[in-house]
Amino acid sequence: NPSLEKVMESFHFKSLIFKIVFFLMKKNIIKITKRMLDEFEVFSPDVFIKEGDQLNKYGVDAKILHIPGHTSGSIGVLTTQNDIIVGDTLTNNKKPSSAPNANDFNKLDLSIKRLTQMNIKKVYPGHGEPFGLKEFKA
């Protein structure tokens, strides 16, 4: 699948260790990912979302933020209580940090800067426990 290989090539890692592991494991990662993707059913989305969309009509008091970097389509879901679900944009494995891999670290840094300038209370990352955004700033 050339598109999968193209996606894999587009990811970059800040950590030298991650770069080495990815380089050494790339063929296995592609093989495992292809096997996983073969198990997914193709579907057409019922809803398309974009920056600023309100989710109230779906029973969620929140709106969509476009936070590109980890991937070009990365989003956050910001609640009216100023909590945010950020997926893999931020992680909390040992401590709150930015994604270790990204399509574009410059865009990731800009997205994170945008988040830190907002009055966000709690962050729900794709990996690890929720944390206060002030913990990330420290």
Tab-separated table of N, CA, C and O in Angstrom:
chain	number	residue	atom	x	y	z
A	1	ASN	N	0.845	-1.182	0.000
A	1	ASN	CA	0.000	0.000	0.000
A	1	ASN	C	0.889	1.243	0.000
A	1	ASN	O	1.392	1.638	1.043
A	2	PRO	N	1.080	1.878	-1.152
A	2	PRO	CA	1.974	3.035	-1.210
A	2	PRO	C	1.515	4.203	-0.343
A	2	PRO	O	2.329	4.945	0.166
A	3	SER	N	0.208	4.391	-0.151
A	3	SER	CA	-0.244	5.522	0.654
A	3	SER	C	0.159	5.337	2.117
A	3	SER	O	0.510	6.298	2.786
A	4	LEU	N	0.109	4.108	2.624
A	4	LEU	CA	0.542	3.843	3.994
A	4	LEU	C	2.035	4.142	4.141
A	4	LEU	O	2.459	4.774	5.091
A	5	GLU	N	2.820	3.690	3.182
A	5	GLU	CA	4.259	3.959	3.239
A	5	GLU	C	4.527	5.459	3.168
A	5	GLU	O	5.418	5.965	3.849
A	6	LYS	N	3.743	6.176	2.372
A	6	LYS	CA	3.893	7.631	2.274
A	6	LYS	C	3.566	8.280	3.619
A	6	LYS	O	4.271	9.189	4.060
A	7	VAL	N	2.509	7.811	4.270
A	7	VAL	CA	2.147	8.336	5.585
A	7	VAL	C	3.273	8.059	6.576
A	7	VAL	O	3.670	8.935	7.349
A	8	MET	N	3.805	6.845	6.546
A	8	MET	CA	4.882	6.484	7.466
A	8	MET	C	6.112	7.364	7.229
A	8	MET	O	6.787	7.747	8.172
A	9	GLU	N	6.392	7.697	5.989
A	9	GLU	CA	7.535	8.556	5.668
A	9	GLU	C	7.328	9.978	6.161
A	9	GLU	O	8.289	10.693	6.435
A	10	SER	N	6.068	10.404	6.275
A	10	SER	CA	5.791	11.784	6.645
A	10	SER	C	5.960	12.030	8.138
A	10	SER	O	6.026	13.174	8.569
A	11	PHE	N	6.023	10.970	8.935
A	11	PHE	CA	6.174	11.160	10.371
A	11	PHE	C	7.629	11.366	10.739
A	11	PHE	O	8.519	10.737	10.197
A	12	HIS	N	7.837	12.255	11.669
A	12	HIS	CA	9.169	12.590	12.145
A	12	HIS	C	9.174	12.454	13.666
A	12	HIS	O	8.146	12.598	14.307
A	13	PHE	N	10.342	12.195	14.218
A	13	PHE	CA	10.475	11.985	15.651
A	13	PHE	C	11.490	12.964	16.216
A	13	PHE	O	12.532	13.192	15.624
A	14	LYS	N	11.180	13.539	17.383
A	14	LYS	CA	12.118	14.441	18.058
A	14	LYS	C	13.251	13.641	18.692
A	14	LYS	O	14.385	14.053	18.672
A	15	SER	N	12.928	12.497	19.241
A	15	SER	CA	13.889	11.701	19.985
A	15	SER	C	14.753	10.853	19.048
A	15	SER	O	14.241	10.166	18.168
A	16	LEU	N	16.059	10.874	19.264
A	16	LEU	CA	16.971	10.048	18.486
A	16	LEU	C	16.657	8.567	18.699
A	16	LEU	O	16.703	7.773	17.755
A	17	ILE	N	16.297	8.199	19.908
A	17	ILE	CA	15.955	6.801	20.199
A	17	ILE	C	14.741	6.376	19.383
A	17	ILE	O	14.732	5.303	18.775
A	18	PHE	N	13.692	7.224	19.344
A	18	PHE	CA	12.507	6.908	18.540
A	18	PHE	C	12.872	6.792	17.061
A	18	PHE	O	12.370	5.939	16.343
A	19	LYS	N	13.749	7.693	16.586
A	19	LYS	CA	14.170	7.639	15.184
A	19	LYS	C	14.840	6.313	14.870
A	19	LYS	O	14.560	5.684	13.849
A	20	ILE	N	15.723	5.866	15.752
A	20	ILE	CA	16.444	4.613	15.533
A	20	ILE	C	15.490	3.426	15.590
A	20	ILE	O	15.508	2.556	14.710
A	21	VAL	N	14.635	3.390	16.598
A	21	VAL	CA	13.676	2.277	16.739
A	21	VAL	C	12.750	2.237	15.526
A	21	VAL	O	12.497	1.172	14.965
A	22	PHE	N	12.245	3.394	15.107
A	22	PHE	CA	11.360	3.437	13.949
A	22	PHE	C	12.081	2.938	12.703
A	22	PHE	O	11.543	2.148	11.933
A	23	PHE	N	13.326	3.377	12.506
A	23	PHE	CA	14.103	2.940	11.347
A	23	PHE	C	14.291	1.428	11.362
A	23	PHE	O	14.098	0.758	10.347
A	24	LEU	N	14.630	0.891	12.518
A	24	LEU	CA	14.881	-0.551	12.622
A	24	LEU	C	13.598	-1.373	12.510
A	24	LEU	O	13.627	-2.500	12.023
A	25	MET	N	12.493	-0.818	12.959
A	25	MET	CA	11.227	-1.557	13.006
A	25	MET	C	10.262	-1.181	11.888
A	25	MET	O	9.148	-1.695	11.849
A	26	LYS	N	10.658	-0.287	10.987
A	26	LYS	CA	9.736	0.270	9.989
A	26	LYS	C	9.005	-0.804	9.199
A	26	LYS	O	7.790	-0.756	9.045
A	27	LYS	N	9.715	-1.803	8.685
A	27	LYS	CA	9.062	-2.851	7.890
A	27	LYS	C	8.041	-3.607	8.718
A	27	LYS	O	6.941	-3.901	8.238
A	28	ASN	N	8.372	-3.917	9.964
A	28	ASN	CA	7.422	-4.618	10.836
A	28	ASN	C	6.224	-3.734	11.179
A	28	ASN	O	5.090	-4.208	11.222
A	29	ILE	N	6.482	-2.456	11.421
A	29	ILE	CA	5.388	-1.530	11.726
A	29	ILE	C	4.434	-1.444	10.545
A	29	ILE	O	3.211	-1.484	10.706
A	30	ILE	N	4.978	-1.349	9.334
A	30	ILE	CA	4.137	-1.283	8.136
A	30	ILE	C	3.344	-2.570	7.980
A	30	ILE	O	2.138	-2.541	7.709
A	31	LYS	N	3.987	-3.713	8.177
A	31	LYS	CA	3.302	-4.997	8.022
A	31	LYS	C	2.163	-5.142	9.037
A	31	LYS	O	1.049	-5.521	8.674
A	32	ILE	N	2.419	-4.800	10.282
A	32	ILE	CA	1.389	-4.889	11.325
A	32	ILE	C	0.255	-3.910	11.039
A	32	ILE	O	-0.924	-4.249	11.166
A	33	THR	N	0.606	-2.687	10.630
A	33	THR	CA	-0.413	-1.677	10.339
A	33	THR	C	-1.278	-2.106	9.161
A	33	THR	O	-2.504	-1.970	9.191
A	34	LYS	N	-0.664	-2.656	8.110
A	34	LYS	CA	-1.437	-3.143	6.960
A	34	LYS	C	-2.412	-4.233	7.398
A	34	LYS	O	-3.573	-4.241	6.985
A	35	ARG	N	-1.940	-5.146	8.246
A	35	ARG	CA	-2.804	-6.227	8.727
A	35	ARG	C	-3.980	-5.650	9.515
A	35	ARG	O	-5.119	-6.086	9.354
A	36	MET	N	-3.710	-4.656	10.357
A	36	MET	CA	-4.791	-4.029	11.128
A	36	MET	C	-5.771	-3.309	10.213
A	36	MET	O	-6.982	-3.412	10.386
A	37	LEU	N	-5.252	-2.572	9.224
A	37	LEU	CA	-6.122	-1.824	8.317
A	37	LEU	C	-6.995	-2.744	7.473
A	37	LEU	O	-8.126	-2.393	7.147
A	38	ASP	N	-6.487	-3.924	7.150
A	38	ASP	CA	-7.273	-4.884	6.373
A	38	ASP	C	-8.514	-5.346	7.129
A	38	ASP	O	-9.483	-5.784	6.526
A	39	GLU	N	-8.487	-5.242	8.472
A	39	GLU	CA	-9.623	-5.683	9.292
A	39	GLU	C	-10.706	-4.612	9.407
A	39	GLU	O	-11.811	-4.910	9.839
A	40	PHE	N	-10.404	-3.375	9.039
A	40	PHE	CA	-11.384	-2.306	9.144
A	40	PHE	C	-12.349	-2.333	7.967
A	40	PHE	O	-11.968	-2.619	6.839
A	41	GLU	N	-13.614	-2.025	8.270
A	41	GLU	CA	-14.607	-1.886	7.220
A	41	GLU	C	-14.545	-0.473	6.651
A	41	GLU	O	-14.397	0.493	7.396
A	42	VAL	N	-14.676	-0.351	5.345
A	42	VAL	CA	-14.723	0.956	4.719
A	42	VAL	C	-16.088	1.576	5.046
A	42	VAL	O	-17.101	0.891	5.048
A	43	PHE	N	-16.101	2.867	5.321
A	43	PHE	CA	-17.350	3.548	5.635
A	43	PHE	C	-17.292	4.979	5.137
A	43	PHE	O	-16.226	5.502	4.829
A	44	SER	N	-18.449	5.585	5.057
A	44	SER	CA	-18.558	7.007	4.752
A	44	SER	C	-19.044	7.704	6.007
A	44	SER	O	-20.020	7.254	6.619
A	45	PRO	N	-18.391	8.778	6.422
A	45	PRO	CA	-18.818	9.459	7.655
A	45	PRO	C	-20.199	10.076	7.499
A	45	PRO	O	-20.580	10.524	6.421
A	46	ASP	N	-20.938	10.079	8.601
A	46	ASP	CA	-22.249	10.718	8.635
A	46	ASP	C	-22.120	12.219	8.837
A	46	ASP	O	-22.989	12.987	8.449
A	47	VAL	N	-21.024	12.629	9.502
A	47	VAL	CA	-20.834	14.028	9.875
A	47	VAL	C	-19.402	14.436	9.548
A	47	VAL	O	-18.469	13.691	9.839
A	48	PHE	N	-19.247	15.597	8.950
A	48	PHE	CA	-17.931	16.195	8.744
A	48	PHE	C	-17.811	17.358	9.715
A	48	PHE	O	-18.762	18.119	9.887
A	49	ILE	N	-16.657	17.500	10.359
A	49	ILE	CA	-16.478	18.567	11.340
A	49	ILE	C	-15.346	19.487	10.917
A	49	ILE	O	-14.470	19.106	10.145
A	50	LYS	N	-15.412	20.712	11.460
A	50	LYS	CA	-14.376	21.701	11.161
A	50	LYS	C	-14.237	22.630	12.361
A	50	LYS	O	-15.052	22.608	13.285
A	51	GLU	N	-13.198	23.420	12.321
A	51	GLU	CA	-12.922	24.408	13.373
A	51	GLU	C	-14.175	25.197	13.719
A	51	GLU	O	-14.873	25.694	12.828
A	52	GLY	N	-14.467	25.274	15.016
A	52	GLY	CA	-15.581	26.095	15.491
A	52	GLY	C	-16.924	25.396	15.545
A	52	GLY	O	-17.863	25.934	16.128
A	53	ASP	N	-17.043	24.209	14.943
A	53	ASP	CA	-18.332	23.509	14.994
A	53	ASP	C	-18.736	23.255	16.440
A	53	ASP	O	-17.927	22.805	17.258
A	54	GLN	N	-19.988	23.559	16.726
A	54	GLN	CA	-20.555	23.305	18.055
A	54	GLN	C	-21.121	21.890	18.088
A	54	GLN	O	-21.707	21.430	17.110
A	55	LEU	N	-20.968	21.207	19.212
A	55	LEU	CA	-21.428	19.822	19.326
A	55	LEU	C	-22.704	19.703	20.154
A	55	LEU	O	-23.129	18.595	20.469
A	56	ASN	N	-23.336	20.831	20.472
A	56	ASN	CA	-24.549	20.834	21.287
A	56	ASN	C	-25.656	19.968	20.689
A	56	ASN	O	-26.378	19.285	21.414
A	57	LYS	N	-25.796	19.982	19.360
A	57	LYS	CA	-26.863	19.199	18.735
A	57	LYS	C	-26.629	17.701	18.874
A	57	LYS	O	-27.514	16.903	18.611
A	58	TYR	N	-25.436	17.316	19.343
A	58	TYR	CA	-25.132	15.901	19.598
A	58	TYR	C	-25.133	15.596	21.091
A	58	TYR	O	-24.693	14.534	21.519
A	59	GLY	N	-25.582	16.576	21.888
A	59	GLY	CA	-25.668	16.367	23.329
A	59	GLY	C	-24.374	16.618	24.080
A	59	GLY	O	-24.227	16.206	25.226
A	60	VAL	N	-23.434	17.312	23.451
A	60	VAL	CA	-22.146	17.597	24.087
A	60	VAL	C	-21.944	19.112	24.081
A	60	VAL	O	-21.989	19.738	23.027
A	61	ASP	N	-21.724	19.685	25.261
A	61	ASP	CA	-21.472	21.124	25.355
A	61	ASP	C	-20.006	21.387	25.058
A	61	ASP	O	-19.178	21.564	25.966
A	62	ALA	N	-19.663	21.398	23.776
A	62	ALA	CA	-18.265	21.542	23.363
A	62	ALA	C	-18.210	22.031	21.928
A	62	ALA	O	-19.214	22.041	21.217
A	63	LYS	N	-16.990	22.430	21.530
A	63	LYS	CA	-16.766	22.842	20.144
A	63	LYS	C	-15.456	22.232	19.652
A	63	LYS	O	-14.613	21.799	20.429
A	64	ILE	N	-15.290	22.234	18.342
A	64	ILE	CA	-14.122	21.651	17.685
A	64	ILE	C	-13.033	22.706	17.494
A	64	ILE	O	-13.310	23.819	17.060
A	65	LEU	N	-11.800	22.337	17.822
A	65	LEU	CA	-10.630	23.149	17.512
A	65	LEU	C	-9.744	22.357	16.561
A	65	LEU	O	-9.507	21.167	16.783
A	66	HIS	N	-9.256	22.997	15.523
A	66	HIS	CA	-8.301	22.355	14.619
A	66	HIS	C	-6.915	22.576	15.215
A	66	HIS	O	-6.486	23.713	15.396
A	67	ILE	N	-6.226	21.477	15.556
A	67	ILE	CA	-4.899	21.574	16.164
A	67	ILE	C	-3.919	20.699	15.371
A	67	ILE	O	-3.481	19.653	15.838
A	68	PRO	N	-3.582	21.136	14.166
A	68	PRO	CA	-2.713	20.330	13.304
A	68	PRO	C	-1.292	20.211	13.857
A	68	PRO	O	-0.867	21.009	14.683
A	69	GLY	N	-0.606	19.218	13.363
A	69	GLY	CA	0.787	19.008	13.743
A	69	GLY	C	1.074	17.536	13.845
A	69	GLY	O	1.808	16.976	13.052
A	70	HIS	N	0.449	16.870	14.841
A	70	HIS	CA	0.625	15.423	14.941
A	70	HIS	C	0.186	14.805	13.625
A	70	HIS	O	0.904	14.017	13.024
A	71	THR	N	-1.004	15.181	13.181
A	71	THR	CA	-1.469	14.907	11.820
A	71	THR	C	-2.080	16.205	11.310
A	71	THR	O	-2.388	17.104	12.091
A	72	SER	N	-2.275	16.292	10.005
A	72	SER	CA	-2.837	17.531	9.459
A	72	SER	C	-4.294	17.722	9.873
A	72	SER	O	-4.785	18.837	9.923
A	73	GLY	N	-4.986	16.641	10.197
A	73	GLY	CA	-6.392	16.737	10.567
A	73	GLY	C	-6.652	16.626	12.059
A	73	GLY	O	-7.797	16.460	12.474
A	74	SER	N	-5.628	16.734	12.888
A	74	SER	CA	-5.824	16.612	14.338
A	74	SER	C	-6.782	17.673	14.852
A	74	SER	O	-6.725	18.830	14.439
A	75	ILE	N	-7.665	17.246	15.748
A	75	ILE	CA	-8.633	18.163	16.343
A	75	ILE	C	-8.592	18.033	17.859
A	75	ILE	O	-8.092	17.062	18.415
A	76	GLY	N	-9.161	19.036	18.497
A	76	GLY	CA	-9.423	18.999	19.922
A	76	GLY	C	-10.902	19.236	20.125
A	76	GLY	O	-11.562	19.883	19.305
A	77	VAL	N	-11.426	18.693	21.211
A	77	VAL	CA	-12.818	18.931	21.586
A	77	VAL	C	-12.778	19.732	22.887
A	77	VAL	O	-12.390	19.208	23.936
A	78	LEU	N	-13.130	21.016	22.802
A	78	LEU	CA	-13.075	21.943	23.930
A	78	LEU	C	-14.455	22.087	24.539
A	78	LEU	O	-15.392	22.518	23.871
A	79	THR	N	-14.566	21.725	25.822
A	79	THR	CA	-15.860	21.809	26.502
A	79	THR	C	-16.109	23.228	26.998
A	79	THR	O	-15.179	24.037	27.101
A	80	THR	N	-17.353	23.500	27.348
A	80	THR	CA	-17.690	24.816	27.888
A	80	THR	C	-17.083	25.011	29.281
A	80	THR	O	-17.013	26.135	29.765
A	81	GLN	N	-16.618	23.919	29.921
A	81	GLN	CA	-15.932	24.017	31.213
A	81	GLN	C	-14.423	24.239	31.024
A	81	GLN	O	-13.663	24.201	31.981
A	82	ASN	N	-13.997	24.428	29.765
A	82	ASN	CA	-12.590	24.641	29.405
A	82	ASN	C	-11.700	23.426	29.659
A	82	ASN	O	-10.517	23.557	29.974
A	83	ASP	N	-12.267	22.241	29.514
A	83	ASP	CA	-11.493	21.009	29.458
A	83	ASP	C	-11.378	20.648	27.984
A	83	ASP	O	-12.234	21.025	27.174
A	84	ILE	N	-10.306	19.922	27.617
A	84	ILE	CA	-10.110	19.616	26.205
A	84	ILE	C	-9.608	18.186	26.019
A	84	ILE	O	-8.774	17.705	26.779
A	85	ILE	N	-10.159	17.539	25.017
A	85	ILE	CA	-9.673	16.237	24.564
A	85	ILE	C	-8.760	16.527	23.380
A	85	ILE	O	-9.214	17.138	22.404
A	86	VAL	N	-7.493	16.125	23.464
A	86	VAL	CA	-6.529	16.490	22.423
A	86	VAL	C	-5.986	15.314	21.635
A	86	VAL	O	-5.159	15.499	20.750
A	87	GLY	N	-6.413	14.103	21.932
A	87	GLY	CA	-5.874	12.949	21.215
A	87	GLY	C	-4.373	12.876	21.390
A	87	GLY	O	-3.850	13.078	22.479
A	88	ASP	N	-3.649	12.654	20.300
A	88	ASP	CA	-2.198	12.455	20.379
A	88	ASP	C	-1.385	13.740	20.263
A	88	ASP	O	-0.159	13.693	20.206
A	89	THR	N	-2.036	14.895	20.248
A	89	THR	CA	-1.298	16.156	20.205
A	89	THR	C	-0.436	16.303	21.456
A	89	THR	O	0.707	16.743	21.385
A	90	LEU	N	-0.991	15.941	22.599
A	90	LEU	CA	-0.260	15.934	23.870
A	90	LEU	C	-0.367	14.535	24.471
A	90	LEU	O	-1.354	13.837	24.260
A	91	THR	N	0.660	14.146	25.218
A	91	THR	CA	0.654	12.854	25.896
A	91	THR	C	1.000	13.054	27.367
A	91	THR	O	1.450	14.133	27.767
A	92	ASN	N	0.810	12.015	28.152
A	92	ASN	CA	1.177	12.074	29.569
A	92	ASN	C	1.662	10.693	29.994
A	92	ASN	O	1.043	10.033	30.806
A	93	ASN	N	2.756	10.257	29.413
A	93	ASN	CA	3.288	8.950	29.770
A	93	ASN	C	4.057	9.025	31.083
A	93	ASN	O	3.654	8.427	32.058
A	94	LYS	N	5.130	9.764	31.136
A	94	LYS	CA	5.848	9.992	32.393
A	94	LYS	C	5.542	11.378	32.931
A	94	LYS	O	5.493	11.602	34.128
A	95	LYS	N	5.363	12.303	32.012
A	95	LYS	CA	4.971	13.675	32.342
A	95	LYS	C	4.289	14.257	31.117
A	95	LYS	O	4.483	13.765	30.002
A	96	PRO	N	3.481	15.307	31.300
A	96	PRO	CA	2.832	15.929	30.139
A	96	PRO	C	3.861	16.417	29.131
A	96	PRO	O	4.841	17.080	29.493
A	97	SER	N	3.652	16.069	27.861
A	97	SER	CA	4.574	16.493	26.811
A	97	SER	C	3.853	16.507	25.469
A	97	SER	O	2.739	15.999	25.338
A	98	SER	N	4.513	17.077	24.474
A	98	SER	CA	3.946	17.089	23.128
A	98	SER	C	4.143	15.721	22.496
A	98	SER	O	4.924	14.902	22.978
A	99	ALA	N	3.444	15.490	21.411
A	99	ALA	CA	3.550	14.217	20.693
A	99	ALA	C	5.011	13.945	20.340
A	99	ALA	O	5.702	14.847	19.878
A	100	PRO	N	5.470	12.703	20.528
A	100	PRO	CA	6.858	12.394	20.181
A	100	PRO	C	7.070	12.279	18.671
A	100	PRO	O	8.197	12.303	18.207
A	101	ASN	N	5.972	12.149	17.929
A	101	ASN	CA	6.061	12.083	16.473
A	101	ASN	C	4.981	12.971	15.876
A	101	ASN	O	3.950	13.207	16.490
A	102	ALA	N	5.268	13.478	14.682
A	102	ALA	CA	4.327	14.410	14.051
A	102	ALA	C	4.591	14.495	12.565
A	102	ALA	O	5.701	14.258	12.110
A	103	ASN	N	3.542	14.835	11.843
A	103	ASN	CA	3.712	15.162	10.421
A	103	ASN	C	4.481	16.462	10.278
A	103	ASN	O	5.278	16.615	9.369
A	104	ASP	N	4.226	17.412	11.188
A	104	ASP	CA	4.839	18.728	11.079
A	104	ASP	C	5.031	19.315	12.479
A	104	ASP	O	4.079	19.781	13.105
A	105	PHE	N	6.277	19.265	12.975
A	105	PHE	CA	6.543	19.771	14.326
A	105	PHE	C	6.317	21.277	14.438
A	105	PHE	O	5.939	21.753	15.510
A	106	ASN	N	6.515	22.030	13.372
A	106	ASN	CA	6.250	23.470	13.432
A	106	ASN	C	4.772	23.738	13.685
A	106	ASN	O	4.414	24.566	14.528
A	107	LYS	N	3.908	23.028	12.953
A	107	LYS	CA	2.462	23.188	13.173
A	107	LYS	C	2.060	22.673	14.552
A	107	LYS	O	1.201	23.256	15.212
A	108	LEU	N	2.675	21.575	14.983
A	108	LEU	CA	2.390	21.040	16.319
A	108	LEU	C	2.731	22.084	17.380
A	108	LEU	O	1.931	22.354	18.284
A	109	ASP	N	3.911	22.698	17.272
A	109	ASP	CA	4.317	23.722	18.234
A	109	ASP	C	3.358	24.904	18.227
A	109	ASP	O	3.011	25.433	19.288
A	110	LEU	N	2.902	25.317	17.042
A	110	LEU	CA	1.939	26.428	16.954
A	110	LEU	C	0.599	26.044	17.591
A	110	LEU	O	-0.017	26.858	18.282
A	111	SER	N	0.163	24.811	17.367
A	111	SER	CA	-1.097	24.357	17.966
A	111	SER	C	-0.989	24.328	19.484
A	111	SER	O	-1.908	24.753	20.195
A	112	ILE	N	0.132	23.840	19.985
A	112	ILE	CA	0.323	23.771	21.435
A	112	ILE	C	0.410	25.183	22.015
A	112	ILE	O	-0.163	25.463	23.073
A	113	LYS	N	1.106	26.086	21.323
A	113	LYS	CA	1.180	27.474	21.787
A	113	LYS	C	-0.225	28.065	21.876
A	113	LYS	O	-0.569	28.743	22.848
A	114	ARG	N	-1.051	27.777	20.874
A	114	ARG	CA	-2.431	28.261	20.878
A	114	ARG	C	-3.169	27.732	22.106
A	114	ARG	O	-3.869	28.484	22.788
A	115	LEU	N	-3.009	26.441	22.388
A	115	LEU	CA	-3.694	25.845	23.539
A	115	LEU	C	-3.232	26.478	24.842
A	115	LEU	O	-4.038	26.736	25.744
A	116	THR	N	-1.917	26.722	24.967
A	116	THR	CA	-1.397	27.279	26.222
A	116	THR	C	-1.830	28.723	26.431
A	116	THR	O	-1.770	29.223	27.559
A	117	GLN	N	-2.274	29.395	25.382
A	117	GLN	CA	-2.742	30.771	25.508
A	117	GLN	C	-4.231	30.832	25.842
A	117	GLN	O	-4.772	31.911	26.067
A	118	MET	N	-4.864	29.663	25.872
A	118	MET	CA	-6.283	29.595	26.202
A	118	MET	C	-6.420	29.284	27.690
A	118	MET	O	-5.474	28.853	28.333
A	119	ASN	N	-7.596	29.488	28.210
A	119	ASN	CA	-7.848	29.233	29.633
A	119	ASN	C	-8.289	27.783	29.842
A	119	ASN	O	-9.364	27.519	30.371
A	120	ILE	N	-7.464	26.837	29.414
A	120	ILE	CA	-7.817	25.417	29.506
A	120	ILE	C	-7.461	24.900	30.885
A	120	ILE	O	-6.369	25.151	31.403
A	121	LYS	N	-8.403	24.153	31.481
A	121	LYS	CA	-8.187	23.629	32.827
A	121	LYS	C	-7.580	22.232	32.777
A	121	LYS	O	-6.489	22.005	33.259
A	122	LYS	N	-8.293	21.286	32.188
A	122	LYS	CA	-7.842	19.895	32.185
A	122	LYS	C	-7.693	19.399	30.757
A	122	LYS	O	-8.519	19.691	29.904
A	123	VAL	N	-6.612	18.645	30.524
A	123	VAL	CA	-6.303	18.086	29.209
A	123	VAL	C	-6.484	16.578	29.279
A	123	VAL	O	-5.970	15.920	30.192
A	124	TYR	N	-7.197	16.039	28.307
A	124	TYR	CA	-7.382	14.596	28.174
A	124	TYR	C	-6.591	14.143	26.949
A	124	TYR	O	-7.030	14.332	25.823
A	125	PRO	N	-5.384	13.575	27.187
A	125	PRO	CA	-4.534	13.162	26.069
A	125	PRO	C	-4.912	11.793	25.532
A	125	PRO	O	-5.657	11.040	26.181
A	126	GLY	N	-4.371	11.461	24.364
A	126	GLY	CA	-4.597	10.143	23.774
A	126	GLY	C	-3.875	9.046	24.531
A	126	GLY	O	-4.270	7.891	24.473
A	127	HIS	N	-2.813	9.396	25.246
A	127	HIS	CA	-2.031	8.426	26.009
A	127	HIS	C	-1.745	9.003	27.379
A	127	HIS	O	-1.268	10.123	27.496
A	128	GLY	N	-2.038	8.244	28.428
A	128	GLY	CA	-1.756	8.682	29.791
A	128	GLY	C	-2.958	9.308	30.463
A	128	GLY	O	-4.039	9.427	29.893
A	129	GLU	N	-2.728	9.722	31.691
A	129	GLU	CA	-3.778	10.292	32.529
A	129	GLU	C	-4.032	11.761	32.178
A	129	GLU	O	-3.126	12.455	31.719
A	130	PRO	N	-5.263	12.238	32.433
A	130	PRO	CA	-5.545	13.663	32.255
A	130	PRO	C	-4.627	14.500	33.142
A	130	PRO	O	-4.142	14.032	34.173
A	131	PHE	N	-4.396	15.754	32.734
A	131	PHE	CA	-3.536	16.643	33.514
A	131	PHE	C	-3.995	18.078	33.332
A	131	PHE	O	-4.692	18.414	32.368
A	132	GLY	N	-3.599	18.915	34.262
A	132	GLY	CA	-3.864	20.355	34.142
A	132	GLY	C	-2.895	20.950	33.137
A	132	GLY	O	-1.709	20.600	33.136
A	133	LEU	N	-3.362	21.840	32.298
A	133	LEU	CA	-2.498	22.411	31.277
A	133	LEU	C	-1.330	23.162	31.908
A	133	LEU	O	-0.251	23.228	31.336
A	134	LYS	N	-1.518	23.680	33.120
A	134	LYS	CA	-0.418	24.373	33.815
A	134	LYS	C	0.751	23.416	34.071
A	134	LYS	O	1.899	23.830	34.091
A	135	GLU	N	0.457	22.110	34.247
A	135	GLU	CA	1.517	21.122	34.424
A	135	GLU	C	2.381	21.015	33.164
A	135	GLU	O	3.580	20.789	33.249
A	136	PHE	N	1.762	21.173	32.006
A	136	PHE	CA	2.502	21.118	30.752
A	136	PHE	C	3.389	22.332	30.592
A	136	PHE	O	4.514	22.240	30.136
A	137	LYS	N	2.882	23.507	30.970
A	137	LYS	CA	3.631	24.750	30.818
A	137	LYS	C	4.906	24.754	31.654
A	137	LYS	O	5.880	25.360	31.290
A	138	ALA	N	4.875	24.060	32.790
A	138	ALA	CA	6.009	24.098	33.731
A	138	ALA	C	7.264	23.523	33.140
A	138	ALA	O	7.280	22.716	32.277
